[in-house]
mmCIF file of C-alpha atoms and ligand atoms in Angstrom:
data_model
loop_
_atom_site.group_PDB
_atom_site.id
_atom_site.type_symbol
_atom_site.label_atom_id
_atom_site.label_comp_id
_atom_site.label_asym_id
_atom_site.label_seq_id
_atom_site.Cartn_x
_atom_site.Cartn_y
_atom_site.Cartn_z
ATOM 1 C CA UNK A 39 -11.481 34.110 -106.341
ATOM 2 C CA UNK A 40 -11.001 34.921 -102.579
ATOM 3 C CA UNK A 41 -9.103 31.766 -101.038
ATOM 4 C CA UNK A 42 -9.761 33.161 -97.748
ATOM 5 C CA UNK A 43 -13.560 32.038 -98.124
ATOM 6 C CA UNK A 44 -12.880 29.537 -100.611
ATOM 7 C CA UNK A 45 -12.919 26.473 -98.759
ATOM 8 C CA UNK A 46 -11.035 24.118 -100.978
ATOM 9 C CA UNK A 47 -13.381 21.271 -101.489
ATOM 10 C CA UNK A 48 -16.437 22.904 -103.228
ATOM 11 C CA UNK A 49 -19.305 24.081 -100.790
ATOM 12 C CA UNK A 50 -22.460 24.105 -100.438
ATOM 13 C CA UNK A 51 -25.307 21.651 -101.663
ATOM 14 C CA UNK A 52 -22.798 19.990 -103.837
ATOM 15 C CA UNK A 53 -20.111 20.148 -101.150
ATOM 16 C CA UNK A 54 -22.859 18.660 -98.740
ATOM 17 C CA UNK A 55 -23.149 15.414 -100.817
ATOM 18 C CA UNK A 56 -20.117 14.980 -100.809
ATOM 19 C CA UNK A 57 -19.278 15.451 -97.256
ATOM 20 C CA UNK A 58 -22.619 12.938 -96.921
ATOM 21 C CA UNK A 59 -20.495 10.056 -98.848
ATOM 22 C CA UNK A 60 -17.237 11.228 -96.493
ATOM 23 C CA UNK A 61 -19.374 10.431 -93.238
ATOM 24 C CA UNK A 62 -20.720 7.259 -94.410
ATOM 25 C CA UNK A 63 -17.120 6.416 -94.926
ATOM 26 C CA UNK A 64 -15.673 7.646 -91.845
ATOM 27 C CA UNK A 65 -18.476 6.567 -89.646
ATOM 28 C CA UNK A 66 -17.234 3.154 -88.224
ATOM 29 C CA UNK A 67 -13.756 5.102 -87.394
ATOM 30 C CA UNK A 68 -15.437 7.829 -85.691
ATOM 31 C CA UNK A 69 -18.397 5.773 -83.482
ATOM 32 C CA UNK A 70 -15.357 4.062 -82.303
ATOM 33 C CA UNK A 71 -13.836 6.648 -81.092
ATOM 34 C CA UNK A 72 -16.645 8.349 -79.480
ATOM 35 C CA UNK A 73 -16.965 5.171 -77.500
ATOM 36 C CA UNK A 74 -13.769 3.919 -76.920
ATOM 37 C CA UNK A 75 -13.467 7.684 -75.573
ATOM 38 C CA UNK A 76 -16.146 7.613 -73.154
ATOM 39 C CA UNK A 77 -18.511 10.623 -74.828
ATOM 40 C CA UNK A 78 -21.587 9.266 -72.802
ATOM 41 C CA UNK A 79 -24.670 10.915 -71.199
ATOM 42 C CA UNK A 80 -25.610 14.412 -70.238
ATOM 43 C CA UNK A 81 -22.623 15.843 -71.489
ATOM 44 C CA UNK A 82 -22.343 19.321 -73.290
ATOM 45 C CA UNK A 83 -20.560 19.069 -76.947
ATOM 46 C CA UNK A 84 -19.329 21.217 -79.598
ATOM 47 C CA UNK A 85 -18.788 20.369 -83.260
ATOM 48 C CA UNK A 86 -16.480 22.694 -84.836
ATOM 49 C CA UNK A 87 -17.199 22.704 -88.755
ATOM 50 C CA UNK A 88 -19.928 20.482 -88.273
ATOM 51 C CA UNK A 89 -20.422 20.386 -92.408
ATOM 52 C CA UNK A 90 -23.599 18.139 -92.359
ATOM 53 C CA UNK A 91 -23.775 17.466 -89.577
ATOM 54 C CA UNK A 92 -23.184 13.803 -89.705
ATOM 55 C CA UNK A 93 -20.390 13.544 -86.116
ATOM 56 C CA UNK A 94 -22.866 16.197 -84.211
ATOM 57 C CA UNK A 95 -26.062 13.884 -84.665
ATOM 58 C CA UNK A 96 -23.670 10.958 -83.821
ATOM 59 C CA UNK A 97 -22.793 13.087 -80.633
ATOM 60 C CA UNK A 98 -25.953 13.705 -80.110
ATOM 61 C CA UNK A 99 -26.575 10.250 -79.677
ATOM 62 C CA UNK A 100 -24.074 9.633 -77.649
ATOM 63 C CA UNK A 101 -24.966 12.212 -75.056
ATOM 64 C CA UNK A 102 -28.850 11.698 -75.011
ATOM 65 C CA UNK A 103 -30.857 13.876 -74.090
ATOM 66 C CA UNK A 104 -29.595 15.127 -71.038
ATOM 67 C CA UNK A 105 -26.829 16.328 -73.092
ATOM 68 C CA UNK A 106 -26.189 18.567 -75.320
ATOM 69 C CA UNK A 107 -24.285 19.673 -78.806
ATOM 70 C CA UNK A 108 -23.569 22.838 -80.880
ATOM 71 C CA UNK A 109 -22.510 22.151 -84.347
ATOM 72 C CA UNK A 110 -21.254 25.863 -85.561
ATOM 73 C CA UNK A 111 -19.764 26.041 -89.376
ATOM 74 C CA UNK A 112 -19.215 28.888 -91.419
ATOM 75 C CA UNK A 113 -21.065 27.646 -94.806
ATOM 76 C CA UNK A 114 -24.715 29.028 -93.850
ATOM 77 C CA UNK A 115 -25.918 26.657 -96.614
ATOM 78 C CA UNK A 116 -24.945 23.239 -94.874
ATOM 79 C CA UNK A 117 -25.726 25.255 -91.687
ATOM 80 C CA UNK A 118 -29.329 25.674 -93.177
ATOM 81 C CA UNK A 119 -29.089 22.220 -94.367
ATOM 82 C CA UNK A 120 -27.961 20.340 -90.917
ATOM 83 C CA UNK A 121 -31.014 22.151 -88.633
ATOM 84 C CA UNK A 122 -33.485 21.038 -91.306
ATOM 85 C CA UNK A 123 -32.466 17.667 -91.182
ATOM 86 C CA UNK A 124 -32.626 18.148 -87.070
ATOM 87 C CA UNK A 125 -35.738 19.225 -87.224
ATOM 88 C CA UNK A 126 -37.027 16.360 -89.920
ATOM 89 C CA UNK A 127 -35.848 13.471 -87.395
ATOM 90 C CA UNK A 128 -36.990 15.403 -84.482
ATOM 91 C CA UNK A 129 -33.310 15.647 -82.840
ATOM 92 C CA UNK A 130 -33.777 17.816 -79.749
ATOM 93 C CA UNK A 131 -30.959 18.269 -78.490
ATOM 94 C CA UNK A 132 -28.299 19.305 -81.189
ATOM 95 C CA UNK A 133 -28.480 23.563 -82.397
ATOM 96 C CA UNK A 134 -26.466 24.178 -84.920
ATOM 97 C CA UNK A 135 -25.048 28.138 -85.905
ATOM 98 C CA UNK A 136 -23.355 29.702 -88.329
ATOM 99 C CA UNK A 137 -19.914 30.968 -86.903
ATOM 100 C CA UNK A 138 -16.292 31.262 -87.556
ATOM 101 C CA UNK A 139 -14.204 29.154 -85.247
ATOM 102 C CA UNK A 140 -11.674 32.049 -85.297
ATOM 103 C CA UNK A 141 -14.457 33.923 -82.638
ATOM 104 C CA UNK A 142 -16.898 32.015 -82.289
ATOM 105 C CA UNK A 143 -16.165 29.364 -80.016
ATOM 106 C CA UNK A 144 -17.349 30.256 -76.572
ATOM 107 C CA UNK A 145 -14.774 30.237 -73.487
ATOM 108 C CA UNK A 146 -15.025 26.895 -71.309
ATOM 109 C CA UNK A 147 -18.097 25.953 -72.104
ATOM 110 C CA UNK A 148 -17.847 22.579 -73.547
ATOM 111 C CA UNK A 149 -16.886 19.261 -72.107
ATOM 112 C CA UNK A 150 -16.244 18.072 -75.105
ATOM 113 C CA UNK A 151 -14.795 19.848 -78.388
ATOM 114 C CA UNK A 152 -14.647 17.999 -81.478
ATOM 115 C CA UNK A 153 -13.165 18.667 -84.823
ATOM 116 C CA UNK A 154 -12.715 16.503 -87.507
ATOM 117 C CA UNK A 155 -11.552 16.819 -90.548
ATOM 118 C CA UNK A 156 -11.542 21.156 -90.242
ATOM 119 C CA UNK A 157 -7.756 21.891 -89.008
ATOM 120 C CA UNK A 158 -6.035 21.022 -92.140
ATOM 121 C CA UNK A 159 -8.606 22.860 -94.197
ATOM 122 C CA UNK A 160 -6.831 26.264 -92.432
ATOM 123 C CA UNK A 161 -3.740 28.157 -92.784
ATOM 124 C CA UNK A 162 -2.982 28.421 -88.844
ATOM 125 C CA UNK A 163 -4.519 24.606 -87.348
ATOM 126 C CA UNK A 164 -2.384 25.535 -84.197
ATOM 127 C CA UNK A 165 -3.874 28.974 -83.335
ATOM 128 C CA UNK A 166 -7.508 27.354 -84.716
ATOM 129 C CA UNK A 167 -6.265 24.298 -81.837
ATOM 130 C CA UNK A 168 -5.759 26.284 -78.840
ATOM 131 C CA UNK A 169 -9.099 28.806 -79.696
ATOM 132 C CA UNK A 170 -10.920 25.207 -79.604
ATOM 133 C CA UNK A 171 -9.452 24.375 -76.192
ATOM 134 C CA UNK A 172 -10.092 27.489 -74.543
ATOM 135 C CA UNK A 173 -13.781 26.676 -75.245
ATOM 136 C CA UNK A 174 -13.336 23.593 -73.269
ATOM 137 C CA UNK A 175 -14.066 23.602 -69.730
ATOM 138 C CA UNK A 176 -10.775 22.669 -67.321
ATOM 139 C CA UNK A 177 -10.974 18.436 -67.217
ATOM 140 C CA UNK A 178 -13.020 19.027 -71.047
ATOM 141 C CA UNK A 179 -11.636 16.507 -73.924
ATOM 142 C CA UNK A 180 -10.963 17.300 -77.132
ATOM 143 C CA UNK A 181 -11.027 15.236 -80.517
ATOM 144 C CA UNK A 182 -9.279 15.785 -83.233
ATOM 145 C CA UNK A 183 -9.814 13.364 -86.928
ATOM 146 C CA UNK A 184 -7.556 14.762 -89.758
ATOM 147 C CA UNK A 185 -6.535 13.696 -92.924
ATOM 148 C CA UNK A 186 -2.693 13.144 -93.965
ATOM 149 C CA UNK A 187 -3.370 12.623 -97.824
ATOM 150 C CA UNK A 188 0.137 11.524 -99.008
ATOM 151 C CA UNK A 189 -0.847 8.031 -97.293
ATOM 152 C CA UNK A 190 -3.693 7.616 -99.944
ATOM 153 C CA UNK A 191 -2.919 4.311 -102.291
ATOM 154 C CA UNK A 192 -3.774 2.884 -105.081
ATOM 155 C CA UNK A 193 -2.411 -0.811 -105.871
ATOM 156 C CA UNK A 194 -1.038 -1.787 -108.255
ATOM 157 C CA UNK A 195 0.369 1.423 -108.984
ATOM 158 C CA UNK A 196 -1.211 4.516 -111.046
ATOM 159 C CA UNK A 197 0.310 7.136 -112.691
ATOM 160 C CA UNK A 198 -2.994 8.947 -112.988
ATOM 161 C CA UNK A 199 -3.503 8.478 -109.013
ATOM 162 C CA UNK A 200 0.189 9.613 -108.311
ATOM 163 C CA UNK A 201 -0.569 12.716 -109.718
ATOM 164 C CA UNK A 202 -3.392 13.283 -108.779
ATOM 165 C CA UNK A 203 -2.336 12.868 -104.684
ATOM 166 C CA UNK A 204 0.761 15.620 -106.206
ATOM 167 C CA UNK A 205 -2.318 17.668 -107.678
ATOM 168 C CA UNK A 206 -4.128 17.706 -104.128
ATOM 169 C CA UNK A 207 -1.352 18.280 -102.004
ATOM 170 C CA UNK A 208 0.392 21.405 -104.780
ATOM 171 C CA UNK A 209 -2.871 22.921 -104.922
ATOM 172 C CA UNK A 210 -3.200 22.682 -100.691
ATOM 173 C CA UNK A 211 0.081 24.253 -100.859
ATOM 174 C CA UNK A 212 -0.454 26.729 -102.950
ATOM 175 C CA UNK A 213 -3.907 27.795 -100.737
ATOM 176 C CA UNK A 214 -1.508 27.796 -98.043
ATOM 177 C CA UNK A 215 -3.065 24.504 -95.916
ATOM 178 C CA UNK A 216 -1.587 21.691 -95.095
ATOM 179 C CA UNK A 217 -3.194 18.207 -96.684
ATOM 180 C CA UNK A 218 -1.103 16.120 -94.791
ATOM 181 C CA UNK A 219 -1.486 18.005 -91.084
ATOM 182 C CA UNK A 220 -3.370 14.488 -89.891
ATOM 183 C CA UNK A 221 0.786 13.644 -89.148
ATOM 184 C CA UNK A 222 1.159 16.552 -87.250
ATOM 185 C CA UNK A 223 -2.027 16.538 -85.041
ATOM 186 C CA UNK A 224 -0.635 14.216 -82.277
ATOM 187 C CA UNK A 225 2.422 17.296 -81.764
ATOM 188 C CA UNK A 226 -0.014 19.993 -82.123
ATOM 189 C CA UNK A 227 -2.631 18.605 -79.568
ATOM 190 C CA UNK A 228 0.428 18.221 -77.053
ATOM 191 C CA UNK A 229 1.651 21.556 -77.986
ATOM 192 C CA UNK A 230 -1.710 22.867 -77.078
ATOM 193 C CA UNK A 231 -0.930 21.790 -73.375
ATOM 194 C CA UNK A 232 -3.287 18.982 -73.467
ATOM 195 C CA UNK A 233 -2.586 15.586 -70.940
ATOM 196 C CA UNK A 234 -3.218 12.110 -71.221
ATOM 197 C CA UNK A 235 -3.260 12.306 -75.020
ATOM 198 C CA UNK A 236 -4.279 9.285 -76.753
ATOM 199 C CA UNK A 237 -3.616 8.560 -80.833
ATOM 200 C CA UNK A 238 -5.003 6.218 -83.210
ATOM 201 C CA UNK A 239 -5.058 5.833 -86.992
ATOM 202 C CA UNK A 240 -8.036 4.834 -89.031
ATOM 203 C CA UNK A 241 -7.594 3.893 -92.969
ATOM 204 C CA UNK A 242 -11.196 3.249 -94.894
ATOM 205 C CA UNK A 243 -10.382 1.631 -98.150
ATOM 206 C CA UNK A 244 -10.592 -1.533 -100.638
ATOM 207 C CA UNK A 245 -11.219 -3.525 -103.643
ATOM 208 C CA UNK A 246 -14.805 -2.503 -103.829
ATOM 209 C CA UNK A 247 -17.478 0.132 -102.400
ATOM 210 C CA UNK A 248 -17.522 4.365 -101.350
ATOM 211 C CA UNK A 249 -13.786 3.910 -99.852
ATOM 212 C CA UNK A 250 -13.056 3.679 -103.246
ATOM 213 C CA UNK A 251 -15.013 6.551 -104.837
ATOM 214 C CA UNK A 252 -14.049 9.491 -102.630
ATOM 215 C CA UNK A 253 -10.836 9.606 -104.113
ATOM 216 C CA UNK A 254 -12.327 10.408 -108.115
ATOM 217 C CA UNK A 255 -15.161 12.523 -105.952
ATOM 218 C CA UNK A 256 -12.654 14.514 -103.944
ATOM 219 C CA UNK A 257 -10.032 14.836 -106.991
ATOM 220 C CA UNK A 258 -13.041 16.074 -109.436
ATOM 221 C CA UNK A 259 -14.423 18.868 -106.459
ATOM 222 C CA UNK A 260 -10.764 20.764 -106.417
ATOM 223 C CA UNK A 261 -10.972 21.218 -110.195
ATOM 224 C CA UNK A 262 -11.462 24.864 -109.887
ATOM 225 C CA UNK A 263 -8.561 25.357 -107.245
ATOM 226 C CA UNK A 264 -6.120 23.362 -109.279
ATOM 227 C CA UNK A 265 -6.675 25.217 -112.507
ATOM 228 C CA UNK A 266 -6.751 28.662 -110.367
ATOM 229 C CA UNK A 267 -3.656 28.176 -108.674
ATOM 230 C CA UNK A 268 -1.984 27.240 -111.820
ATOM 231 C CA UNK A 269 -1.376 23.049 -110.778
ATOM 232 C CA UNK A 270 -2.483 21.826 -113.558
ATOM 233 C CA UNK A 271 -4.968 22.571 -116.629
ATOM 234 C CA UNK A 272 -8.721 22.033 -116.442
ATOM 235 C CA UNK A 273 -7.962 19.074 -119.656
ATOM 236 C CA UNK A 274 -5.444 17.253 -117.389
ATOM 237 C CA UNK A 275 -7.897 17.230 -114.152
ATOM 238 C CA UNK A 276 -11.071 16.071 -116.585
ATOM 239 C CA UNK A 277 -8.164 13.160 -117.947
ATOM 240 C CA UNK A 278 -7.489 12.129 -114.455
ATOM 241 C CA UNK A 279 -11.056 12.109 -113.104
ATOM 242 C CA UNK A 280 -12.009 9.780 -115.640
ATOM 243 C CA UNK A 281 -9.047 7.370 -114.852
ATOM 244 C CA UNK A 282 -9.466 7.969 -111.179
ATOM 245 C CA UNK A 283 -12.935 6.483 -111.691
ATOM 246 C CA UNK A 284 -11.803 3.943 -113.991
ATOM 247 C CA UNK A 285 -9.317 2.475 -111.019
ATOM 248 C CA UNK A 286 -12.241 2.874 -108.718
ATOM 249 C CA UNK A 287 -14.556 1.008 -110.998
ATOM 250 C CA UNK A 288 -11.839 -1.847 -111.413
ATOM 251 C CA UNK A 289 -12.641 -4.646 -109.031
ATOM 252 C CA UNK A 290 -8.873 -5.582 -109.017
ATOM 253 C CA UNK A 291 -7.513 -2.108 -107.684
ATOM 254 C CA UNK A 292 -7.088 -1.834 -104.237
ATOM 255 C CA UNK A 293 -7.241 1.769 -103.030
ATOM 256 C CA UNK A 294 -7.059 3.453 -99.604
ATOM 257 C CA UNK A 295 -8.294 7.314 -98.593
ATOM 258 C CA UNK A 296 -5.866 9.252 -97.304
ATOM 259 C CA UNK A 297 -4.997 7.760 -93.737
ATOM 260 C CA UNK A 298 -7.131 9.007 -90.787
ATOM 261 C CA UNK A 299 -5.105 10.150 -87.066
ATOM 262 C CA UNK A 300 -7.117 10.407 -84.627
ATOM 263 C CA UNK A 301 -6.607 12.153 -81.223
ATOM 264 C CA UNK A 302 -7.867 13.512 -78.039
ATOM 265 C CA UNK A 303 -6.539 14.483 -74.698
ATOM 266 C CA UNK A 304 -7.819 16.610 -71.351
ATOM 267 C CA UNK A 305 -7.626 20.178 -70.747
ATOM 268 C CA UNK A 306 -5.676 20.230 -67.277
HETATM 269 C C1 LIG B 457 -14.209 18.605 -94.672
HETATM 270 S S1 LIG B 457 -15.528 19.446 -93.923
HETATM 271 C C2 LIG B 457 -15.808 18.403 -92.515
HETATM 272 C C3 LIG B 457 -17.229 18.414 -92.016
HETATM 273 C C4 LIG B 457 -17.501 17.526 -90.801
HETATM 274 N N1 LIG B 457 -16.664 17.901 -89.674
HETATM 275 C C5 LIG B 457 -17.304 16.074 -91.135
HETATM 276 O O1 LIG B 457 -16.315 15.484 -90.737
HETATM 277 O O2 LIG B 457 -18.200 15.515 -91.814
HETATM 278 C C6 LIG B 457 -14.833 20.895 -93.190
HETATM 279 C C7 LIG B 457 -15.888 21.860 -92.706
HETATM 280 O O3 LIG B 457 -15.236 22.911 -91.984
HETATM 281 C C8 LIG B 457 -15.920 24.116 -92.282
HETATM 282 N N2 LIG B 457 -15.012 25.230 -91.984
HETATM 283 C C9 LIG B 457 -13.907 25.612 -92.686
HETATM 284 N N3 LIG B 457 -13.336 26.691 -92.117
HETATM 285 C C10 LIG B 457 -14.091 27.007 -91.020
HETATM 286 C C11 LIG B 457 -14.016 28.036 -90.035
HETATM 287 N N4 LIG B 457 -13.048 28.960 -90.077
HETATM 288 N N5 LIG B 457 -14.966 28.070 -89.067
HETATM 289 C C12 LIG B 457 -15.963 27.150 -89.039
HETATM 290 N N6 LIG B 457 -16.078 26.153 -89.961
HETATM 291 C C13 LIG B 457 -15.163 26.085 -90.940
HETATM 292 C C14 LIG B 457 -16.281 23.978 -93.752
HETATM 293 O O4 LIG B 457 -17.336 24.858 -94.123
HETATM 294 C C15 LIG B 457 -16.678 22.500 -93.833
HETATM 295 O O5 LIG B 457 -18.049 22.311 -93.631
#
């Protein structure tokens, strides 16, 4: 299997429902955001690995129709996938392509750039970081939403889940990605050269409802890098799914997803 194209939570249709379940999840955290950062009308947006699509329509919105937003990914299927569902609700204004943010980001085009949950699915987020502010125009904002997994919980405690947050974060290692680069996004965005750079973490979770079902859902979708990279055997992941949903099933478990950090600053 070629890692280098093997992005590490399955692809595709499948990948697409998932990613559906993720958005629904991470919506409240990310509308905020969008406000509370001041993406308003007639501005021009780009959605770097814009999966289904779920933040650019939510840009989209935000922008109206005077604005604009480009949702580029390199999965043609949830490419395919996102336009069709543009076209359905009759979304003008979003155009989504199928490119590699590596070259295929534009130069200052954007006043907004906005990545979430992409950096820490790649083995150099800080190169991947400055190629999205270059496509920023000079006073352009970017956003930046990324996991750091090792903050996941499950309470009271779980064996099953321990391992299974050792599972994720060995096999991310192993791929050569980071699972916990949500810590290091604040450093990297300032690295990157960008000012005013404001942070703020985001942790969807509970006794009851999807919070609680991504974990299983995510855990189950890595099956095929765990066993290929030698973490653990395909019987031990099976073993663990089925607890994982057992805990998620239990109305007495309280469980968090991995802890969100949020953060954006100005190109200068
Ligand atoms: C976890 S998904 C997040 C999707 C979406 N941003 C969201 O939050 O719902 C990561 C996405 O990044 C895309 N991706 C990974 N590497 C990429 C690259 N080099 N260029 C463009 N997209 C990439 C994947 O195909 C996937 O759709």
């Amino acid at each position: 299997m070629d890692d280098q194209h093997f992005y590490m939570i399955r692809g595709g249709v499948e990948g697409r429902e998932r990613l559906r379940m993720v958005a629904r999840v991470m919506r409240p955290g990310t509308l905020a955001l969008i406000e509370r950062a001041g993406v308003g009308a007639g501005l021009r947006c780009l959605d770097v690995g814009s999966g289904g699509g779920e933040v650019t329509f939510d840009l989209a919105a935000a922008v109206g129709p005077t604005g604009s937003v480009v949702g580029i990914d390199v999965d043609p299927v949830k490419v395919e996938l996102a336009a069709a569902d543009a076209e359905a609700a009759g979304v003008g204004n979003v155009e989504f392509r199928v490119a590699d943010l590596v070259d295929g980001l534009g130069e200052a085009e954007y006043d907004v750039v906005y990545a979430r949950f992409v950096l820490w699915t790649l083995s150099d987020p800080t190169s991947a970081l400055r190629d999205m502010v270059r496509a920023l125009r000079p006073g352009g904002r970017l956003f930046v939403e990324d996991i750091d997994f090792a903050a996941s919980l499950c309470s009271p405690t779980s064996a099953d889940f321990q391992r299974s947050v050792e599972v994720f974060l060995e096999t991310a290692r192993r791929m050569g990605v980071d699972a916990n680069f949500g810590r290091r996004v604040p450093e990297t965005v300032l690295a990157a050269g960008l000012v005013d750079v404001q942070t703020n973490i985001v942790q969807p979770g509970g006794l009851e409802g999807e919070a609680k079902v991504l974990h299983p859902l995510s855990f189950e979708n890595i099956k095929a890098m765990v066993v290929h990279h030698d973490v653990a055997t395909a019987d031990e992941v099976d073993r663990i799914v089925d607890a994982l949903y057992d805990l998620a099933r239990d109305p007495t478990t309280y469980m968090l997803c991995p802890r969100i950090v949020q953060a954006y600053g100005d190109k200068r």
